[in-house]
Amino acid sequence: MLISNKKKNIFFLLTFLLIFQFMMVSGKTIQCEAATSPYSKIVTPKTNSFIYIRKSTDMKSTKIAKFYKGSGATILKTGKEWYKIKSGSVTGYVKKCYVLSGSKLEAYAKKNKFPKKLTVKVTSLIVREKASQKSDIVAGVSKDETYKIISETANWAKIKADGATGYVLKKYVTCSYVLKNAVKISTAAKPAASVDSSSNTYSKVALCKVDSLRIRKSPNTTSKILGYMNKKTSASILSKGKEWTKIQSGSIIGYIMNTYYVSGSQVPTYAKKAGLSLQAILRVNMNVRSSASTSSKRIGGALKGSSYPVKKELSEWVAVSYGSKTGYLMKKYVTLGYNFEKATPAYSQTIDSSGNVTGAKIASYALRFKGNPYVWGGTSLTNGCDCSGFTQAIYAHFGISIPRISRDQAEYGKEVSLSSLQRGDLIFYANSEGTINHVALYIGNSQVIHASNEKVGIIVSTYTYRTPVKAVRILN
């Protein structure tokens, strides 16, 4: 039987109403909702410089902070024209028309190439040499660890972990933009990017930035030399003048020229350049964990005052070298710092060798390293050293400290004639201008051992292979 057109229309209408009613829940229509942006409660200023965060919702109210381009804040409250926000330690108000949030923030950050980071969200994750699951493994990272993203594709992110650069799958990490905090007006002279808490930590620390720096008795270049500093040596700043600073390093109190040291926020950078590693020094006895969690396995204990090399810094934890393992310490219970060296005293007399240290023993020990590599600036007898690094390390083995560079070593100990050389003496050579630029250690039979150059390494030569200009005896 055929159905009339009128009945067909009624049938379709009833069907539509039933479907519509089914899609209603509590009086509201169910809709396909777009994914909420992770930045829906975050704002960033849309400016090329900064905007002000104010004390209240009034353009005439007190400016309490500068909100620089690339900074971020959490939205605490939304008004008609203003947001109440929190950025770092700053809580205040910004006009809505001056900031972006949600997907607009993401688009703006991408366009302006804001730096990005990733946080690992699985227990462990492989870092591969190339953006491929068939590529070689170069490192591993753990849950909650954070890394700067060097570059990224749809599926992979390039990072640097444990000194290796490689790729991780993005589906196992959370990626986000790195947004700086606002800067309070009372303390801000520069953008947040230049504010560094280390500037306070090291404000009274003087770290030598040259190979050898003389500590003088008085603030002038003609006064007595009390000691020497090198690139790993630090001192406490007692007072600073226009050209000279009074310092104390170990037991030495004297003056160094302002030009040759750094302090404040520059200290960590120069410390790393000098090869110093960041240390975690314990303020209390504590457990060492297998990962960054108090519920993770205890792999050992650490005593108050002990220190461990830092491998990674997390927000609340620090990963350290714990024997052959990587251990985790709660950051709030440690002090982070560097194991700086103390200044070397400048003795006018030679060292008494009555305690069984002889020139013969020094020469014999030095010969063990014949054939090892030369590395400019190096001080390792096995991995590489330069000429003065070699002689300094040899004497250091016997508990004797001498300056770092050759021209300062030439002023150390007692000058002797070339006709009365003894094993263990230091022999010095100069350039065409007469400036001492090389040192060798006398081993007897008219021969010296020295770190010569990168081509030949540590070798034995006759002491007259170049014309010597001076000889010094460290031992009596």
GROMACS .gro file of C-alpha atoms in nm, residues 41-418:
model
  378
   41LYS     CA    1   4.408   2.968   3.178
   42ILE     CA    2   4.741   3.123   3.075
   43VAL     CA    3   4.808   3.467   2.929
   44THR     CA    4   5.105   3.625   2.756
   45PRO     CA    5   5.140   3.992   2.654
   46LYS     CA    6   5.100   4.074   2.284
   47THR     CA    7   5.379   4.329   2.265
   48ASN     CA    8   5.731   4.368   2.136
   49SER     CA    9   5.854   4.495   2.472
   50PHE     CA   10   5.637   4.480   2.786
   51ILE     CA   11   5.310   4.585   2.944
   52TYR     CA   12   5.249   4.681   3.305
   53ILE     CA   13   5.081   4.467   3.566
   54ARG     CA   14   4.880   4.699   3.792
   55LYS     CA   15   4.768   4.684   4.152
   56SER     CA   16   4.397   4.723   4.067
   57THR     CA   17   4.160   4.743   3.770
   58ASP     CA   18   4.243   5.103   3.689
   59MET     CA   19   4.492   5.237   3.436
   60LYS     CA   20   4.594   5.496   3.694
   61SER     CA   21   4.666   5.240   3.966
   62THR     CA   22   5.020   5.152   4.078
   63LYS     CA   23   5.242   4.968   3.830
   64ILE     CA   24   5.369   4.670   4.029
   65ALA     CA   25   5.553   4.471   3.761
   66LYS     CA   26   5.669   4.458   3.401
   67PHE     CA   27   5.517   4.180   3.191
   68TYR     CA   28   5.771   4.124   2.915
   69LYS     CA   29   5.722   3.961   2.577
   70GLY     CA   30   5.771   3.587   2.625
   71SER     CA   31   5.639   3.592   2.982
   72GLY     CA   32   5.337   3.404   3.111
   73ALA     CA   33   5.083   3.427   3.393
   74THR     CA   34   4.796   3.220   3.532
   75ILE     CA   35   4.447   3.369   3.513
   76LEU     CA   36   4.300   3.386   3.863
   77LYS     CA   37   3.983   3.578   3.781
   78THR     CA   38   3.813   3.706   3.464
   79GLY     CA   39   3.634   4.040   3.455
   80LYS     CA   40   3.471   4.236   3.178
   81GLU     CA   41   3.787   4.427   3.081
   82TRP     CA   42   4.054   4.294   3.314
   83TYR     CA   43   4.221   3.970   3.415
   84LYS     CA   44   4.352   3.909   3.765
   85ILE     CA   45   4.675   3.714   3.712
   86LYS     CA   46   4.968   3.558   3.895
   87SER     CA   47   5.317   3.540   3.743
   88GLY     CA   48   5.591   3.415   3.973
   89SER     CA   49   5.562   3.615   4.295
   90VAL     CA   50   5.355   3.889   4.126
   91THR     CA   51   4.975   3.904   4.160
   92GLY     CA   52   4.792   4.189   3.988
   93TYR     CA   53   4.576   4.299   3.696
   94VAL     CA   54   4.620   4.337   3.318
   95LYS     CA   55   4.377   4.461   3.056
   96LYS     CA   56   4.233   4.179   2.850
   97CYS     CA   57   4.294   4.363   2.524
   98TYR     CA   58   4.672   4.357   2.587
   99VAL     CA   59   4.712   3.981   2.637
  100LEU     CA   60   4.645   3.652   2.461
  101SER     CA   61   4.540   3.313   2.593
  102GLY     CA   62   4.438   2.969   2.468
  103SER     CA   63   4.485   2.892   2.099
  104LYS     CA   64   4.568   3.257   2.026
  105LEU     CA   65   4.857   3.236   2.272
  106GLU     CA   66   4.980   2.919   2.100
  107ALA     CA   67   4.965   3.080   1.756
  108TYR     CA   68   5.147   3.390   1.883
  109ALA     CA   69   5.414   3.183   2.058
  110LYS     CA   70   5.471   2.975   1.745
  111LYS     CA   71   5.493   3.281   1.522
  112ASN     CA   72   5.742   3.450   1.756
  113LYS     CA   73   5.942   3.130   1.806
  114PHE     CA   74   5.910   3.111   2.184
  115PRO     CA   75   6.142   2.845   2.330
  116LYS     CA   76   5.982   2.511   2.412
  117LYS     CA   77   6.048   2.236   2.661
  118LEU     CA   78   5.926   1.883   2.710
  119THR     CA   79   5.854   1.685   3.023
  120VAL     CA   80   5.880   1.306   3.017
  121LYS     CA   81   5.549   1.143   3.117
  122VAL     CA   82   5.657   0.775   3.114
  123THR     CA   83   5.887   0.589   3.354
  124SER     CA   84   6.173   0.576   3.105
  125LEU     CA   85   6.217   0.690   2.747
  126ILE     CA   86   6.478   0.616   2.482
  127VAL     CA   87   6.668   0.895   2.308
  128ARG     CA   88   6.762   0.794   1.953
  129GLU     CA   89   7.033   0.927   1.723
  130LYS     CA   90   6.782   1.003   1.446
  131ALA     CA   91   6.405   1.056   1.429
  132SER     CA   92   6.339   0.689   1.370
  133GLN     CA   93   6.254   0.394   1.595
  134LYS     CA   94   6.517   0.194   1.406
  135SER     CA   95   6.791   0.445   1.486
  136ASP     CA   96   7.067   0.381   1.743
  137ILE     CA   97   7.005   0.460   2.110
  138VAL     CA   98   7.223   0.746   2.240
  139ALA     CA   99   7.074   0.810   2.587
  140GLY     CA  100   6.779   0.752   2.818
  141VAL     CA  101   6.557   0.992   3.012
  142SER     CA  102   6.317   0.938   3.303
  143LYS     CA  103   5.972   1.045   3.415
  144ASP     CA  104   5.925   1.412   3.516
  145GLU     CA  105   6.262   1.516   3.373
  146THR     CA  106   6.248   1.834   3.165
  147TYR     CA  107   6.455   1.921   2.858
  148LYS     CA  108   6.478   2.212   2.618
  149ILE     CA  109   6.344   2.129   2.272
  150ILE     CA  110   6.605   2.206   2.005
  151SER     CA  111   6.371   2.133   1.714
  152GLU     CA  112   6.062   1.922   1.648
  153THR     CA  113   5.849   1.753   1.387
  154ALA     CA  114   5.494   1.620   1.414
  155ASN     CA  115   5.612   1.303   1.592
  156TRP     CA  116   5.963   1.369   1.723
  157ALA     CA  117   6.144   1.624   1.941
  158LYS     CA  118   6.518   1.684   1.934
  159ILE     CA  119   6.683   1.730   2.276
  160LYS     CA  120   7.022   1.713   2.448
  161ALA     CA  121   7.047   1.461   2.733
  162ASP     CA  122   7.355   1.332   2.917
  163GLY     CA  123   7.579   1.516   2.671
  164ALA     CA  124   7.421   1.346   2.369
  165THR     CA  125   7.186   1.504   2.116
  166GLY     CA  126   6.901   1.289   1.989
  167TYR     CA  127   6.528   1.242   1.936
  168VAL     CA  128   6.236   1.126   2.151
  169LEU     CA  129   5.883   1.034   2.047
  170LYS     CA  130   5.646   1.318   2.133
  171LYS     CA  131   5.360   1.087   2.227
  172TYR     CA  132   5.551   1.000   2.545
  173VAL     CA  133   5.619   1.359   2.653
  174THR     CA  134   5.431   1.678   2.727
  175CYS     CA  135   5.548   1.977   2.521
  176SER     CA  136   5.498   2.333   2.636
  177TYR     CA  137   5.628   2.683   2.579
  178VAL     CA  138   5.882   2.825   2.822
  179LEU     CA  139   5.723   3.142   2.958
  180LYS     CA  140   5.922   3.366   3.192
  181ASN     CA  141   5.785   3.531   3.505
  182ALA     CA  142   5.694   3.897   3.533
  183VAL     CA  143   5.952   4.124   3.695
  184LYS     CA  144   5.866   4.343   3.991
  185ILE     CA  145   5.917   4.713   3.928
  186SER     CA  146   6.127   4.749   4.243
  187THR     CA  147   6.388   4.497   4.122
  188ALA     CA  148   6.358   4.508   3.746
  189ALA     CA  149   6.607   4.701   3.543
  190LYS     CA  150   6.624   4.437   3.269
  191PRO     CA  151   6.392   4.177   3.117
  192ALA     CA  152   6.324   3.860   3.314
  193ALA     CA  153   6.556   3.664   3.088
  194SER     CA  154   6.856   3.840   3.241
  195VAL     CA  155   6.753   3.795   3.603
  196ASP     CA  156   6.961   3.517   3.759
  197SER     CA  157   6.940   3.404   4.121
  198SER     CA  158   7.308   3.308   4.100
  199SER     CA  159   7.393   3.679   4.096
  200ASN     CA  160   7.311   3.687   4.467
  201THR     CA  161   7.468   3.348   4.543
  202TYR     CA  162   7.803   3.452   4.399
  203SER     CA  163   7.790   3.827   4.461
  204LYS     CA  164   8.085   3.803   4.704
  205VAL     CA  165   8.280   3.543   4.504
  206ALA     CA  166   8.572   3.636   4.280
  207LEU     CA  167   8.650   3.365   4.022
  208CYS     CA  168   8.974   3.406   3.830
  209LYS     CA  169   8.919   3.415   3.452
  210VAL     CA  170   9.284   3.391   3.339
  211ASP     CA  171   9.541   3.111   3.356
  212SER     CA  172   9.744   3.283   3.626
  213LEU     CA  173   9.663   3.584   3.841
  214ARG     CA  174   9.899   3.732   4.099
  215ILE     CA  175   9.772   3.825   4.442
  216ARG     CA  176   9.960   4.133   4.565
  217LYS     CA  177  10.027   4.259   4.915
  218SER     CA  178   9.915   4.610   4.817
  219PRO     CA  179   9.694   4.741   4.533
  220ASN     CA  180   9.976   4.807   4.284
  221THR     CA  181  10.180   4.600   4.037
  222THR     CA  182  10.512   4.657   4.215
  223SER     CA  183  10.413   4.520   4.556
  224LYS     CA  184  10.507   4.176   4.685
  225ILE     CA  185  10.339   3.871   4.527
  226LEU     CA  186  10.159   3.672   4.798
  227GLY     CA  187  10.008   3.400   4.583
  228TYR     CA  188   9.856   3.290   4.255
  229MET     CA  189   9.508   3.210   4.125
  230ASN     CA  190   9.404   3.014   3.815
  231LYS     CA  191   9.075   2.957   3.632
  232LYS     CA  192   8.958   2.711   3.897
  233THR     CA  193   9.048   2.938   4.189
  234SER     CA  194   8.797   3.150   4.376
  235ALA     CA  195   8.826   3.405   4.655
  236SER     CA  196   8.594   3.591   4.890
  237ILE     CA  197   8.558   3.960   4.806
  238LEU     CA  198   8.641   4.169   5.112
  239SER     CA  199   8.622   4.513   4.949
  240LYS     CA  200   8.622   4.643   4.593
  241GLY     CA  201   8.792   4.955   4.464
  242LYS     CA  202   8.806   5.123   4.126
  243GLU     CA  203   9.091   4.907   3.990
  244TRP     CA  204   9.173   4.658   4.266
  245THR     CA  205   8.977   4.422   4.491
  246LYS     CA  206   9.083   4.300   4.832
  247ILE     CA  207   9.021   3.926   4.855
  248GLN     CA  208   9.083   3.621   5.071
  249SER     CA  209   9.149   3.278   4.923
  250GLY     CA  210   9.245   3.013   5.173
  251SER     CA  211   9.491   3.173   5.412
  252ILE     CA  212   9.598   3.441   5.162
  253ILE     CA  213   9.462   3.795   5.198
  254GLY     CA  214   9.568   4.042   4.932
  255TYR     CA  215   9.470   4.236   4.619
  256ILE     CA  216   9.384   4.137   4.262
  257MET     CA  217   9.305   4.355   3.963
  258ASN     CA  218   8.933   4.389   3.882
  259THR     CA  219   8.993   4.313   3.513
  260TYR     CA  220   9.091   3.952   3.577
  261TYR     CA  221   8.801   3.804   3.769
  262VAL     CA  222   8.424   3.760   3.748
  263SER     CA  223   8.158   3.750   4.017
  264GLY     CA  224   7.781   3.722   4.054
  265SER     CA  225   7.582   3.567   3.769
  266GLN     CA  226   7.895   3.522   3.553
  267VAL     CA  227   8.051   3.273   3.795
  268PRO     CA  228   7.860   2.958   3.682
  269THR     CA  229   7.942   3.024   3.316
  270TYR     CA  230   8.316   3.064   3.381
  271ALA     CA  231   8.319   2.772   3.627
  272LYS     CA  232   8.182   2.540   3.358
  273LYS     CA  233   8.434   2.671   3.105
  274ALA     CA  234   8.712   2.589   3.352
  275GLY     CA  235   8.587   2.231   3.380
  276LEU     CA  236   8.443   2.262   3.729
  277SER     CA  237   8.137   2.049   3.796
  278LEU     CA  238   7.834   2.159   3.994
  279GLN     CA  239   7.815   1.980   4.329
  280ALA     CA  240   7.522   1.900   4.557
  281ILE     CA  241   7.633   1.951   4.918
  282LEU     CA  242   7.402   1.794   5.176
  283ARG     CA  243   7.269   2.006   5.462
  284VAL     CA  244   7.120   1.700   5.639
  285ASN     CA  245   7.156   1.321   5.638
  286MET     CA  246   6.922   1.184   5.373
  287ASN     CA  247   6.822   0.891   5.152
  288VAL     CA  248   6.938   0.863   4.794
  289ARG     CA  249   6.654   0.751   4.564
  290SER     CA  250   6.652   0.566   4.231
  291SER     CA  251   6.423   0.827   4.074
  292ALA     CA  252   6.273   1.169   4.150
  293SER     CA  253   6.009   1.046   4.395
  294THR     CA  254   5.995   0.976   4.768
  295SER     CA  255   5.818   0.650   4.687
  296SER     CA  256   6.101   0.528   4.462
  297LYS     CA  257   6.357   0.269   4.571
  298ARG     CA  258   6.622   0.376   4.823
  299ILE     CA  259   6.964   0.299   4.675
  300GLY     CA  260   7.170   0.431   4.966
  301GLY     CA  261   7.227   0.706   5.216
  302ALA     CA  262   7.428   1.027   5.221
  303LEU     CA  263   7.568   1.214   5.520
  304LYS     CA  264   7.545   1.583   5.603
  305GLY     CA  265   7.839   1.773   5.454
  306SER     CA  266   7.909   1.520   5.179
  307SER     CA  267   7.897   1.633   4.817
  308TYR     CA  268   7.810   1.465   4.487
  309PRO     CA  269   7.854   1.579   4.124
  310VAL     CA  270   7.528   1.704   3.976
  311LYS     CA  271   7.409   1.537   3.655
  312LYS     CA  272   7.069   1.707   3.612
  313GLU     CA  273   6.855   1.961   3.791
  314LEU     CA  274   6.479   1.908   3.815
  315SER     CA  275   6.222   2.137   3.975
  316GLU     CA  276   6.230   1.966   4.317
  317TRP     CA  277   6.505   1.707   4.278
  318VAL     CA  278   6.865   1.688   4.168
  319ALA     CA  279   7.021   1.387   3.995
  320VAL     CA  280   7.375   1.313   4.112
  321SER     CA  281   7.656   1.066   4.049
  322TYR     CA  282   7.628   0.819   4.338
  323GLY     CA  283   7.912   0.575   4.291
  324SER     CA  284   7.847   0.399   3.961
  325LYS     CA  285   7.475   0.486   3.977
  326THR     CA  286   7.256   0.790   3.926
  327GLY     CA  287   7.084   0.889   4.248
  328TYR     CA  288   6.825   1.152   4.330
  329LEU     CA  289   6.831   1.398   4.621
  330MET     CA  290   6.558   1.639   4.727
  331LYS     CA  291   6.679   1.982   4.623
  332LYS     CA  292   6.545   2.162   4.932
  333TYR     CA  293   6.794   1.970   5.149
  334VAL     CA  294   7.109   2.044   4.946
  335THR     CA  295   7.321   2.343   4.854
  336LEU     CA  296   7.439   2.365   4.493
  337GLY     CA  297   7.787   2.501   4.435
  338TYR     CA  298   8.129   2.444   4.281
  339ASN     CA  299   8.443   2.294   4.436
  340PHE     CA  300   8.667   2.589   4.369
  341GLU     CA  301   9.039   2.569   4.433
  342LYS     CA  302   9.218   2.798   4.677
  343ALA     CA  303   9.505   3.026   4.583
  344THR     CA  304   9.860   2.888   4.574
  345PRO     CA  305  10.100   3.065   4.814
  346ALA     CA  306  10.405   3.232   4.659
  347TYR     CA  307  10.699   3.123   4.870
  348SER     CA  308  11.028   3.307   4.834
  349GLN     CA  309  11.213   3.005   4.966
  350THR     CA  310  11.237   2.653   4.827
  351ILE     CA  311  11.042   2.360   4.968
  352ASP     CA  312  11.220   2.146   5.225
  353SER     CA  313  11.260   1.799   5.076
  354SER     CA  314  11.357   1.632   5.402
  355GLY     CA  315  11.026   1.442   5.404
  356ASN     CA  316  11.157   1.182   5.150
  357VAL     CA  317  11.061   1.394   4.845
  358THR     CA  318  11.368   1.401   4.621
  359GLY     CA  319  11.444   1.527   4.275
  360ALA     CA  320  11.518   1.169   4.168
  361LYS     CA  321  11.171   1.055   4.273
  362ILE     CA  322  11.011   1.350   4.093
  363ALA     CA  323  11.205   1.276   3.773
  364SER     CA  324  11.122   0.905   3.791
  365TYR     CA  325  10.752   0.978   3.840
  366ALA     CA  326  10.749   1.226   3.548
  367LEU     CA  327  10.895   0.965   3.312
  368ARG     CA  328  10.587   0.745   3.363
  369PHE     CA  329  10.391   0.982   3.144
  370LYS     CA  330  10.624   0.991   2.846
  371GLY     CA  331  10.422   0.956   2.526
  372ASN     CA  332  10.096   1.087   2.672
  373PRO     CA  333   9.911   1.363   2.480
  374TYR     CA  334   9.963   1.738   2.485
  375VAL     CA  335   9.648   1.944   2.537
  376TRP     CA  336   9.671   2.322   2.554
  377GLY     CA  337   9.531   2.437   2.888
  378GLY     CA  338   9.519   2.077   3.015
  379THR     CA  339   9.641   1.955   3.355
  380SER     CA  340   9.578   1.579   3.324
  381LEU     CA  341   9.890   1.363   3.312
  382THR     CA  342   9.696   1.087   3.137
  383ASN     CA  343   9.435   1.265   2.925
  384GLY     CA  344   9.646   1.564   2.825
  385CYS     CA  345   9.827   1.868   2.958
  386ASP     CA  346  10.040   2.159   2.843
  387CYS     CA  347  10.396   2.230   2.956
  388SER     CA  348  10.319   2.411   3.282
  389GLY     CA  349  10.017   2.190   3.350
  390PHE     CA  350  10.256   1.894   3.330
  391THR     CA  351  10.510   2.033   3.578
  392GLN     CA  352  10.239   2.156   3.813
  393ALA     CA  353  10.070   1.813   3.815
  394ILE     CA  354  10.399   1.631   3.874
  395TYR     CA  355  10.477   1.841   4.181
  396ALA     CA  356  10.115   1.824   4.301
  397HIS     CA  357  10.153   1.442   4.318
  398PHE     CA  358  10.410   1.498   4.592
  399GLY     CA  359  10.192   1.749   4.777
  400ILE     CA  360  10.378   2.054   4.647
  401SER     CA  361  10.178   2.343   4.499
  402ILE     CA  362  10.336   2.559   4.231
  403PRO     CA  363  10.174   2.824   4.006
  404ARG     CA  364   9.983   2.731   3.692
  405ILE     CA  365  10.174   2.900   3.408
  406SER     CA  366  10.541   2.893   3.315
  407ARG     CA  367  10.633   3.259   3.371
  408ASP     CA  368  10.496   3.240   3.727
  409GLN     CA  369  10.665   2.908   3.793
  410ALA     CA  370  10.989   3.081   3.694
  411GLU     CA  371  10.949   3.314   3.995
  412TYR     CA  372  10.888   3.024   4.233
  413GLY     CA  373  11.163   2.855   4.433
  414LYS     CA  374  11.533   2.937   4.402
  415GLU     CA  375  11.710   3.029   4.079
  416VAL     CA  376  12.009   2.805   4.001
  417SER     CA  377  12.273   2.813   3.731
  418LEU     CA  378  12.255   2.584   3.430
   0.00000   0.00000   0.00000
